[in-house]
Short mmCIF file of C-alpha atoms and ligand atoms in Angstrom, two decimals:
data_model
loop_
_atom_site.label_atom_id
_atom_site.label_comp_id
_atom_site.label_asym_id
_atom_site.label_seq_id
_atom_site.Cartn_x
_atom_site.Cartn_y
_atom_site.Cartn_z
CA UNK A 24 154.28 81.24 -5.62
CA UNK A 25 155.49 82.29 -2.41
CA UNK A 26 154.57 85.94 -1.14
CA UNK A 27 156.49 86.42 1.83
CA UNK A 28 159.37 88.73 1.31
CA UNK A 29 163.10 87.02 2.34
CA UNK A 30 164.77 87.53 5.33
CA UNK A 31 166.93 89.94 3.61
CA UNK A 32 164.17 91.65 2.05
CA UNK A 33 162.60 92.24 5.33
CA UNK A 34 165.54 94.18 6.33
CA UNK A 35 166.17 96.47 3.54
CA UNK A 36 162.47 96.98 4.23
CA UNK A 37 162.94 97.68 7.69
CA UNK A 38 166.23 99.91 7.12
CA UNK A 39 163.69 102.07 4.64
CA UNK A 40 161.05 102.34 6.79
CA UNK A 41 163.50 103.59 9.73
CA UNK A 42 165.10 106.41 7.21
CA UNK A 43 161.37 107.47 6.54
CA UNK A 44 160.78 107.85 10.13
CA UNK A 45 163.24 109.74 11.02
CA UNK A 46 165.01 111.73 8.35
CA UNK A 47 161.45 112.62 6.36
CA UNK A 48 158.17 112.26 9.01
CA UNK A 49 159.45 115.07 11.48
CA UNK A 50 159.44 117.28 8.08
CA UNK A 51 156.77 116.82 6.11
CA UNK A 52 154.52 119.76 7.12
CA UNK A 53 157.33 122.33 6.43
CA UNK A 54 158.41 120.81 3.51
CA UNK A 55 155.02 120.38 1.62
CA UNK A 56 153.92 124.11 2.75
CA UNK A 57 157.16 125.43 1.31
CA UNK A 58 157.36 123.04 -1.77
CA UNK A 59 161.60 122.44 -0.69
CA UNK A 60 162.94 119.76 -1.80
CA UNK A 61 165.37 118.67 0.66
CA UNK A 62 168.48 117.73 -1.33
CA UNK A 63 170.71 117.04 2.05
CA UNK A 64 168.33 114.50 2.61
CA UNK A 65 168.30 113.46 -0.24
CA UNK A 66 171.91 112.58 -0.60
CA UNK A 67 171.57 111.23 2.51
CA UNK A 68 169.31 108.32 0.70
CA UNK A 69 172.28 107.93 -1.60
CA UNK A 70 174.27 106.94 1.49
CA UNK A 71 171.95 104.23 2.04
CA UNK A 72 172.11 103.04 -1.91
CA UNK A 73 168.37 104.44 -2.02
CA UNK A 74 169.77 106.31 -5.61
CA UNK A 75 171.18 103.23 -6.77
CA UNK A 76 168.75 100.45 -5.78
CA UNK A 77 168.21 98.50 -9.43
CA UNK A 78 172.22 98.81 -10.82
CA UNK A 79 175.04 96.46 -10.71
CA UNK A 80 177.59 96.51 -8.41
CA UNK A 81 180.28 97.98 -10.66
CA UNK A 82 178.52 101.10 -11.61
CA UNK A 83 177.97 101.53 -7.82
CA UNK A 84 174.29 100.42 -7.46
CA UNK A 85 173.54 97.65 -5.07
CA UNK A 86 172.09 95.08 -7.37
CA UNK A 87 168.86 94.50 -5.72
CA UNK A 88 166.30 93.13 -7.18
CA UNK A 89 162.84 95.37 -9.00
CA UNK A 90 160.66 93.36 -5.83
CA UNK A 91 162.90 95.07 -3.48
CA UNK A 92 163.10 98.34 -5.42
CA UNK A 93 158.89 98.15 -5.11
CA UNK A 94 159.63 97.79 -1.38
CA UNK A 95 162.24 100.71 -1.14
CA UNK A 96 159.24 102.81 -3.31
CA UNK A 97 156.31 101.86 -0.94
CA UNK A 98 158.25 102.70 2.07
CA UNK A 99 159.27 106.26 1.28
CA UNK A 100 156.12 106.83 -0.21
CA UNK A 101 153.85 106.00 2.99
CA UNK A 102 156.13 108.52 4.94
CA UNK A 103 156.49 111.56 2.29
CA UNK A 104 155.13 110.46 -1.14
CA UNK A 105 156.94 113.67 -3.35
CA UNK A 106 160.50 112.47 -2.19
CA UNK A 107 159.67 108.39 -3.25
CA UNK A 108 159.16 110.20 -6.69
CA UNK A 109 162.09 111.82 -6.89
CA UNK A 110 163.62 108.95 -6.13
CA UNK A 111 162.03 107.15 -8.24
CA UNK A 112 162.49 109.19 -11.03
CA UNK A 113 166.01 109.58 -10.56
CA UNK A 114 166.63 105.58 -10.52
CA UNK A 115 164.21 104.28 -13.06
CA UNK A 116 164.36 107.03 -15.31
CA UNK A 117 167.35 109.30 -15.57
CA UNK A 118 169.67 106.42 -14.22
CA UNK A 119 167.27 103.45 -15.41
CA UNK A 120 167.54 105.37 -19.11
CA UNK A 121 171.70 105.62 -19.15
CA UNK A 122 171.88 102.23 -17.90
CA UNK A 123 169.59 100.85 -20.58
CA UNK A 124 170.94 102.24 -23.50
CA UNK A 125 174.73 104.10 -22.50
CA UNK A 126 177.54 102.24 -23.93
CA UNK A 127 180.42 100.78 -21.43
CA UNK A 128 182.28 103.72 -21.31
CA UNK A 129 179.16 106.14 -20.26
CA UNK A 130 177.42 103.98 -17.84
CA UNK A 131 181.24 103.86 -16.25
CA UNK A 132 181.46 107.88 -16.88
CA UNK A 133 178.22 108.88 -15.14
CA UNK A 134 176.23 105.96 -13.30
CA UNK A 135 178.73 105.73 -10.37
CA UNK A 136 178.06 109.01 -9.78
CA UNK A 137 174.18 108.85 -10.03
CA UNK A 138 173.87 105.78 -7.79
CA UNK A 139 175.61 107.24 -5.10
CA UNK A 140 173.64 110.49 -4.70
CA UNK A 141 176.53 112.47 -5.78
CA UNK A 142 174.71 113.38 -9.01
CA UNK A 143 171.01 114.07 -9.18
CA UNK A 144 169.46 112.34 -12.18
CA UNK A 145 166.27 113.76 -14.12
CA UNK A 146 164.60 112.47 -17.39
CA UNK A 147 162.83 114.40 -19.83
CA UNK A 148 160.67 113.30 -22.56
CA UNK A 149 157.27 115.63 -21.80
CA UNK A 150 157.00 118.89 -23.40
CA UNK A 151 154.44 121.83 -23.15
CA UNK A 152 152.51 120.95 -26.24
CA UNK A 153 152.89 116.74 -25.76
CA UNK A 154 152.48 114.42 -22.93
CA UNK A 155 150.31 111.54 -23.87
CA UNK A 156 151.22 111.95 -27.28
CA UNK A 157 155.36 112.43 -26.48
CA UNK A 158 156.01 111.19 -29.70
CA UNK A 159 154.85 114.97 -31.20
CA UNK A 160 157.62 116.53 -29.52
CA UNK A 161 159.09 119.55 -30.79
CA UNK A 162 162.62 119.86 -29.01
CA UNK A 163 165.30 119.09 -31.95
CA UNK A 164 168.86 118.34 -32.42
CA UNK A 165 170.85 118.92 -35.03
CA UNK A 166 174.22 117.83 -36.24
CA UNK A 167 177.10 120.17 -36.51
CA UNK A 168 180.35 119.19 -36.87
CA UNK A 169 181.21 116.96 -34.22
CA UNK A 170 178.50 118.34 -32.32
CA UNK A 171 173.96 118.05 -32.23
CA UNK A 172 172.41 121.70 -31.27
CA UNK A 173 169.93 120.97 -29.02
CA UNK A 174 167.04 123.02 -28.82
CA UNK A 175 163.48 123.12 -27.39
CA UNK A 176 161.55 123.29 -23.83
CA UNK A 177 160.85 120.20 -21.44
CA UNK A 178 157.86 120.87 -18.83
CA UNK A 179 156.72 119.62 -15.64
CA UNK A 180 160.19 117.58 -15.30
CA UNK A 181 160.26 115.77 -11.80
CA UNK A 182 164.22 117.03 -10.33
CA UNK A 183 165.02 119.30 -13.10
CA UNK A 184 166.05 122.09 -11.13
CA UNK A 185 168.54 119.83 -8.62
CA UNK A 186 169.96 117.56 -11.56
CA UNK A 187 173.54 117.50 -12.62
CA UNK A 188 172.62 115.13 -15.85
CA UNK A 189 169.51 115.33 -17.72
CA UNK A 190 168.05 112.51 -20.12
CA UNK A 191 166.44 114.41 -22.67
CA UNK A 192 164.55 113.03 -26.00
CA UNK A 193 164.63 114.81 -29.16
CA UNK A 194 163.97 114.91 -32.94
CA UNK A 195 166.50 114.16 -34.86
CA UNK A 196 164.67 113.47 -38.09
CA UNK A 197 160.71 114.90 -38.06
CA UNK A 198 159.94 112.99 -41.59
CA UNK A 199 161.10 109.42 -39.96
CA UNK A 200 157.71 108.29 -37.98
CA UNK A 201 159.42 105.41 -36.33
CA UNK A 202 163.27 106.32 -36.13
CA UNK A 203 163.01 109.85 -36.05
CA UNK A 204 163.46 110.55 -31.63
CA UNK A 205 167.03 110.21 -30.34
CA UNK A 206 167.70 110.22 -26.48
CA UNK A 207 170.93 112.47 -24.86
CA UNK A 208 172.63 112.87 -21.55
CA UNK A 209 173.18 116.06 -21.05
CA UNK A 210 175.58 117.54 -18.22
CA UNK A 211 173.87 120.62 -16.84
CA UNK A 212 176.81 122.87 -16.19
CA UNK A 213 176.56 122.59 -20.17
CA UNK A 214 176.14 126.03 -21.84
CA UNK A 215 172.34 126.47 -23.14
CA UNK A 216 170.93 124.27 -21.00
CA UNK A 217 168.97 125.21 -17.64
CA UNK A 218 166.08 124.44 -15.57
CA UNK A 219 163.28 126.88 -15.80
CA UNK A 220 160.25 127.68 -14.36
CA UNK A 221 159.40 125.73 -10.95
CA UNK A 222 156.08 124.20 -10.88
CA UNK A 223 153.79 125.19 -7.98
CA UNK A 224 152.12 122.08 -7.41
CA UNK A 225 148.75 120.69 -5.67
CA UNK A 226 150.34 117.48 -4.14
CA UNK A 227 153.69 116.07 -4.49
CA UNK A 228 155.02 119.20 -3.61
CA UNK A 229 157.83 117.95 -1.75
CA UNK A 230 159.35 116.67 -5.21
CA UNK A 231 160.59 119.20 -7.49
CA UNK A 232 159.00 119.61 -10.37
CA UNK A 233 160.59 122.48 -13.30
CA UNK A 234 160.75 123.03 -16.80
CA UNK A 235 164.28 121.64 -18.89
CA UNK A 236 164.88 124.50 -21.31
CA UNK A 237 167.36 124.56 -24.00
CA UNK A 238 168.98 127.26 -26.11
CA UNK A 239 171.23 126.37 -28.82
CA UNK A 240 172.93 124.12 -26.19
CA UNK A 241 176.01 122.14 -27.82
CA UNK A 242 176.35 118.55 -26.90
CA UNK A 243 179.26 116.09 -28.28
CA UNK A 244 178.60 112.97 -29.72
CA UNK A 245 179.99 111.07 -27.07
CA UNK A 246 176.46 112.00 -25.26
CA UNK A 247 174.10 110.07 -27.63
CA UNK A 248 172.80 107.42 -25.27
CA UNK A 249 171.88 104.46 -27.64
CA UNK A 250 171.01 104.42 -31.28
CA UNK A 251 170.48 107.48 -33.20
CA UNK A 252 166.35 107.19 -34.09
CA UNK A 253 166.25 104.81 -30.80
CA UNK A 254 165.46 106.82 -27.89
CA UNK A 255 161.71 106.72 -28.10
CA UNK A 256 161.91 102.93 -28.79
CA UNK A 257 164.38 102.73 -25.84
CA UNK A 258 161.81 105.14 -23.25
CA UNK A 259 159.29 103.05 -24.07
CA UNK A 260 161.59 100.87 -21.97
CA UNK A 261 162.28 102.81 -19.59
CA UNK A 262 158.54 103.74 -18.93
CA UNK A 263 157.46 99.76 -18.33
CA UNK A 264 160.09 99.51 -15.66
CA UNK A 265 159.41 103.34 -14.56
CA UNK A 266 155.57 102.37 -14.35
CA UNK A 267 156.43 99.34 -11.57
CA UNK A 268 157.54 102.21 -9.31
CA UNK A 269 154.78 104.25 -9.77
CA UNK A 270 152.36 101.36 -8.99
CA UNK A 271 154.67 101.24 -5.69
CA UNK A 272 154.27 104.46 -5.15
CA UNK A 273 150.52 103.98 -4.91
CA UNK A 274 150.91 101.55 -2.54
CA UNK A 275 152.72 103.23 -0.61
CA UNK A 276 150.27 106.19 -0.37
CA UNK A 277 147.50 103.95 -0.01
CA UNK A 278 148.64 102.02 3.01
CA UNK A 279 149.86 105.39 4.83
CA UNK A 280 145.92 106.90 4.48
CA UNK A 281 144.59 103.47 5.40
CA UNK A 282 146.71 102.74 8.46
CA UNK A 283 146.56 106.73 9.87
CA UNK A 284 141.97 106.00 9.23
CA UNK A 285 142.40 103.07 10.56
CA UNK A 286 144.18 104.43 13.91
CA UNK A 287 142.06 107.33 14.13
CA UNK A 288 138.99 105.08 13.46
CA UNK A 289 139.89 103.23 16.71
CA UNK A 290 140.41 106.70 18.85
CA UNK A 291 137.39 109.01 17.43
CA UNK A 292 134.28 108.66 19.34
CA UNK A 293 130.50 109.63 18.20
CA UNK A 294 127.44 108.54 19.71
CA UNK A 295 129.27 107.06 22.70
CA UNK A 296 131.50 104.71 20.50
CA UNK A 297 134.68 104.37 18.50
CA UNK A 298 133.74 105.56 14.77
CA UNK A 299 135.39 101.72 14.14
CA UNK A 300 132.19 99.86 15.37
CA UNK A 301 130.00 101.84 12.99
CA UNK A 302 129.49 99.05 9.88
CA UNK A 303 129.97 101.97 7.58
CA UNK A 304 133.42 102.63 8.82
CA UNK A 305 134.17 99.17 8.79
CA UNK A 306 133.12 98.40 4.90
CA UNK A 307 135.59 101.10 4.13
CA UNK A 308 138.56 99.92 6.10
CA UNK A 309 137.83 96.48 4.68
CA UNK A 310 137.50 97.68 1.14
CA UNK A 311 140.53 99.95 1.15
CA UNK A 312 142.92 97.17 3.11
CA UNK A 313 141.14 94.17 -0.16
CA UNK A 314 142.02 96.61 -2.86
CA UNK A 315 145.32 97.67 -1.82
CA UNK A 316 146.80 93.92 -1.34
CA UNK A 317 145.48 93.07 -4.41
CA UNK A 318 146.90 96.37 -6.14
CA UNK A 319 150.51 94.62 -4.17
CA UNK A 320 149.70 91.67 -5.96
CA UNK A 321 149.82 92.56 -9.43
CA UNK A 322 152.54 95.22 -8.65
CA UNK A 323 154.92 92.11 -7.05
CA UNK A 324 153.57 90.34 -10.48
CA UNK A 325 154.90 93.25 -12.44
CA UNK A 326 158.24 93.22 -10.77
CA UNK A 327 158.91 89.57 -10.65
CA UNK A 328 158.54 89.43 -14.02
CA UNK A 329 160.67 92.20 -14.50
CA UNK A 330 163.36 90.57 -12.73
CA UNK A 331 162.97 87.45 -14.56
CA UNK A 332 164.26 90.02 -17.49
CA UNK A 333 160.96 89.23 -19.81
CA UNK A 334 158.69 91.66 -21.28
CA UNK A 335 156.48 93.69 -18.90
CA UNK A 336 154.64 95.87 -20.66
CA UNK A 337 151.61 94.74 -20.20
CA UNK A 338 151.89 93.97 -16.60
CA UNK A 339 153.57 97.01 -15.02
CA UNK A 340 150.65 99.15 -17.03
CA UNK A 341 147.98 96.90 -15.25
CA UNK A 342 150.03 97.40 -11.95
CA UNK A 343 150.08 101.36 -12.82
CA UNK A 344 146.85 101.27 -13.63
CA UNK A 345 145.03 99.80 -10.95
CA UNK A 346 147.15 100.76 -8.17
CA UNK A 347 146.82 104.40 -8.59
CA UNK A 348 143.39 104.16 -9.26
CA UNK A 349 143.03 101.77 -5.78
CA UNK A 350 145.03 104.70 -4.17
CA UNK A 351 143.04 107.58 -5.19
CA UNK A 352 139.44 105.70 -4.03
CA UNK A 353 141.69 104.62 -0.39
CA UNK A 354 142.80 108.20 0.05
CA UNK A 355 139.61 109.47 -0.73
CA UNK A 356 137.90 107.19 2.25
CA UNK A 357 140.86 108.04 4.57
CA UNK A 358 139.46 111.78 4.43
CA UNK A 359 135.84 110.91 4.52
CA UNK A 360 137.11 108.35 7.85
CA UNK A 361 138.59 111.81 9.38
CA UNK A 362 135.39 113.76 9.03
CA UNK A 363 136.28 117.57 9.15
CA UNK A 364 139.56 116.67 10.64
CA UNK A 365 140.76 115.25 6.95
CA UNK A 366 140.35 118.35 5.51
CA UNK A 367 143.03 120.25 7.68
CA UNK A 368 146.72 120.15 7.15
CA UNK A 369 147.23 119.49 10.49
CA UNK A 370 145.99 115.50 10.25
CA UNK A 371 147.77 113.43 7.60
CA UNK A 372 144.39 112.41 5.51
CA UNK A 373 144.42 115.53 3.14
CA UNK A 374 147.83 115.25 2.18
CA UNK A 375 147.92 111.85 1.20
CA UNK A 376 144.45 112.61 -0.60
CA UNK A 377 146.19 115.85 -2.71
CA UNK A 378 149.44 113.71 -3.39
CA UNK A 379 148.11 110.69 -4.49
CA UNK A 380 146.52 112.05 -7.36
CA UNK A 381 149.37 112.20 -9.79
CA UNK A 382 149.57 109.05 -9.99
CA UNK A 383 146.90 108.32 -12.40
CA UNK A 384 148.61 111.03 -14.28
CA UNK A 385 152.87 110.65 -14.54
CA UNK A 386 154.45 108.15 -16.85
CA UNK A 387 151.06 107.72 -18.52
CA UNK A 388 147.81 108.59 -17.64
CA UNK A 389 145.15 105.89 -16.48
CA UNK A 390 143.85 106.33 -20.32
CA UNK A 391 146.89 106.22 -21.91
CA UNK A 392 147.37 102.69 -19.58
CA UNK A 393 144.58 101.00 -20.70
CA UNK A 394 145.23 101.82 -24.24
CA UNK A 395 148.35 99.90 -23.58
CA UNK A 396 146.49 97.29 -22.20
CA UNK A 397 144.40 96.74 -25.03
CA UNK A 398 147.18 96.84 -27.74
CA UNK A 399 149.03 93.96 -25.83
CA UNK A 400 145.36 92.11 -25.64
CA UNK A 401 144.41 92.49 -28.92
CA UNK A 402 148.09 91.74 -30.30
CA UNK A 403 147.48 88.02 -28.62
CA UNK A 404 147.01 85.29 -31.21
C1 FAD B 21 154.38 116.11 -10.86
C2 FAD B 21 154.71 115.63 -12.23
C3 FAD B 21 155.94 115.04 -12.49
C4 FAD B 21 156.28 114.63 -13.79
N1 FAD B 21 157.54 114.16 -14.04
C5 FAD B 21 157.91 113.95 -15.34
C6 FAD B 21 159.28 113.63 -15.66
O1 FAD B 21 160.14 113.49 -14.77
N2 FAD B 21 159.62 113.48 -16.96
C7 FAD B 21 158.70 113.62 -17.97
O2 FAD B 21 159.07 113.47 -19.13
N3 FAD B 21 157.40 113.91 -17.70
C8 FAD B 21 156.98 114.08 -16.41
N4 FAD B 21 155.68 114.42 -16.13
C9 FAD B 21 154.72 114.56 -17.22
C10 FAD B 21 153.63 113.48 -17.26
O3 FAD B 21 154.17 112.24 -17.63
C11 FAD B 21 152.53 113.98 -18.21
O4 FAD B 21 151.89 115.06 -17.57
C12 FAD B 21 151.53 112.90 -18.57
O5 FAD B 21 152.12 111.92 -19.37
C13 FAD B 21 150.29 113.46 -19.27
O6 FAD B 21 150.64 114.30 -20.31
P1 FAD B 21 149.93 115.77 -20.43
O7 FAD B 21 150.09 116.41 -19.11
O8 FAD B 21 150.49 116.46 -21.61
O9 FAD B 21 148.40 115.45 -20.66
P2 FAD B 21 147.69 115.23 -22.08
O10 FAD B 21 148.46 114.25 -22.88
O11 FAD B 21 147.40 116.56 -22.69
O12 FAD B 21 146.33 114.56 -21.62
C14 FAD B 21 145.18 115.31 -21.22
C15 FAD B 21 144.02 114.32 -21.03
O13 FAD B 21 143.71 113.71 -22.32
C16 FAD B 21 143.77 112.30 -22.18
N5 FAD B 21 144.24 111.70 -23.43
C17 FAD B 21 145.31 112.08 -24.18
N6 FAD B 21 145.41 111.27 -25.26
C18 FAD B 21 144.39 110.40 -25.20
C19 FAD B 21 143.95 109.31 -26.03
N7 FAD B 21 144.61 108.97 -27.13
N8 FAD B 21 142.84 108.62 -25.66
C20 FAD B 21 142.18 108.95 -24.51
N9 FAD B 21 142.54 109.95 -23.70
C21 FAD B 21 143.64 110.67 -24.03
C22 FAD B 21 144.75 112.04 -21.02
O14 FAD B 21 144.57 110.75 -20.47
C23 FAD B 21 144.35 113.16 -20.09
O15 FAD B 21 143.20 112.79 -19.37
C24 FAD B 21 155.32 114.78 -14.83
C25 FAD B 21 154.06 115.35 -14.57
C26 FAD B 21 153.75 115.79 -13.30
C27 FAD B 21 152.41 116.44 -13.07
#
């Protein structure tokens, strides 16, 4: 097992962690206080093939690899932690579903246009009244004529008021348990369909988060992505590679608390000394920097075995799992590290404290995880 990142990896690395600096840190105050998401910027990232980071060449993407797309993740999310989930939403989940399951001619129709930035991509499977359990979903479509009448409400749907094409997962036959959800891609210049109401959000507030709301919205067949009966089967999917990201995502947040307590460990002074030589300090530093490279271990685990194209269920939950968790005890110690000064928005503790938070929560909670966990455990001969 090697651990070192390639050459190449280093750079795309490198060329991340340079677009964070400059095009995100300068805004991050303004951004959060005002919950805007900064679609300019945003685009911007599409330049770079941020949008596209885990599709072939020929749909536009630039075929990396899900180890690099866990680099790209970590990166943004150390920087400005709300825009690394839009981004990550919009690859492994609005894109990530149409690639999974489109046929030829949509992933040719639509993906060139999501990998580049020029579309905005958002994926909708929560609803007000089912999260954890998304298979109680209300949101139906029915058949008519050459058309399915889509109706129903999506909540709390990460780019929803920004996206040109929504993913969005609906009954198409309540009395069949197992075949019964069917997935569409629906253009949102369609009549009927509209984002609604804009979350206002305690962290991540730099991502935007809206309800998906549809009205008797009319949708050809041509826009059934996969099988009818198939699209919970197929997010299912889309949630083990989706959960990778947010694992990165953890990391991400994790390491930006622990290097900005770190710093300010070495610069605050009490009782003549820098905090860093108190022991106390010191046991938190080392426990936040131990849990966070082993949270990159089993996220790298999760990925590499993602690449390798095998099942990953089990292992991108355990990566969710544990690095979220990992992140919301490191961003906790980064604000106890800054005394008083971590809870005021002008240091960075707080923010990574209120942002981290979510993910124990999106694409699965930490209960919902380990229930994975123990299926795949249990199902072992
Ligand atoms: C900022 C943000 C962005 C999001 N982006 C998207 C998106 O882009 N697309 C999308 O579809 N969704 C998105 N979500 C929704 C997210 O995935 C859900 O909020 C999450 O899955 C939890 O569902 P819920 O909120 O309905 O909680 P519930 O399912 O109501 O859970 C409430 C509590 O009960 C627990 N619980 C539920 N069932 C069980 C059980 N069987 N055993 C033990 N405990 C249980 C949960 O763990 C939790 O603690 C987003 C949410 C947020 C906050």
């Amino acid at each position: 097992m090697d651990f070192r990142l390639t050459h190449e990896q280093e750079q795309i690395r490198d060329m991340v962690r340079e677009f964070a600096e400059s095009e995100l840190k300068p805004h991050i105050n303004e951004w959060d206080e005002a919950q805007h998401f900064p679609v300019d910027t945003f685009k911007k990232a599409g330049e770079l093939g941020l949008l596209g980071v885990i599709f072939p060449e020929e749909y536009g993407g630039t075929a990396q690899s899900y180890v690099d797309y866990v680099n790209v993740i970590e990166e943004l999310a150390a920087v400005e932690s709300g825009f690394a989930l839009s981004v990550a939403a919009h690859n492994s989940l609005g894109t990530g579903h149409i690639y999974l399951a489109g046929n030829e001619e949509q992933k040719k129709k639509w993906l060139p246009k999501l990998t580049s930035g020029e579309w905005i991509g958002a994926w909708g499977l929560t609803e007000p009244g089912s999260g954890s359990d998304a298979s109680g979903m209300r949101t139906t479509a029915v058949k008519d004529g050459d058309e399915w009448v889509l109706n129903g409400t999506k909540n709390f749907i990460t780019n929803a008021t920004y996206a040109d094409i929504s993913v969005v997962l609906t009954v198409t036959d309540r009395n069949d348990q197992k075949h019964g959800i069917t997935a569409f891609a629906v253009e949102m210049d369609r009549k009927g369909i509209r984002a609604g109401k804009k979350e206002n959000k305690l962290g991540m507030r730099v991502s935007d988060t809206a309800e998906l709301v549809m009205e008797d919205c009319r949708v050809p067949e041509g826009n059934i992505l996969g099988r009818i009966g198939y699209g919970f089967i197929d997010a299912m999917k889309v949630l083990d590679g989706g959960r990778i990201s947010i694992a990165a995502l953890s990391l991400g947040v994790a390491r930006g608390a622990y290097d900005a307590a770190r710093n300010y460990a070495k610069q605050r002074t009490a009782f003549g000394k820098p905090i860093a030589e108190f022991q106390a300090i010191q046991f938190m530093l080392a426990d936040m920097a131990t849990e966070i490279d082993a949270a990159r271990l089993l996220t790298m685990r999760a990925a590499t075995v993602k690449d390798a194209g095998e099942r990953v269920t089990q292992f991108s939950a355990m990566a969710k799992l544990y690095a979220s968790e990992v992140a919301v005890r490191c961003t906790e110690k980064g604000v106890q590290i800054f005394g008083g000064y971590g809870f005021i928005k002008e240091f960075p503790a707080e923010k990574y404290y209120r942002d981290v938070k979510l993910c124990t929560i999106g694409e699965g909670t930490s209960e919902i995880q380990r229930m994975v966990i123990a299926r795949n455990l249990l199902a072992e001969g």
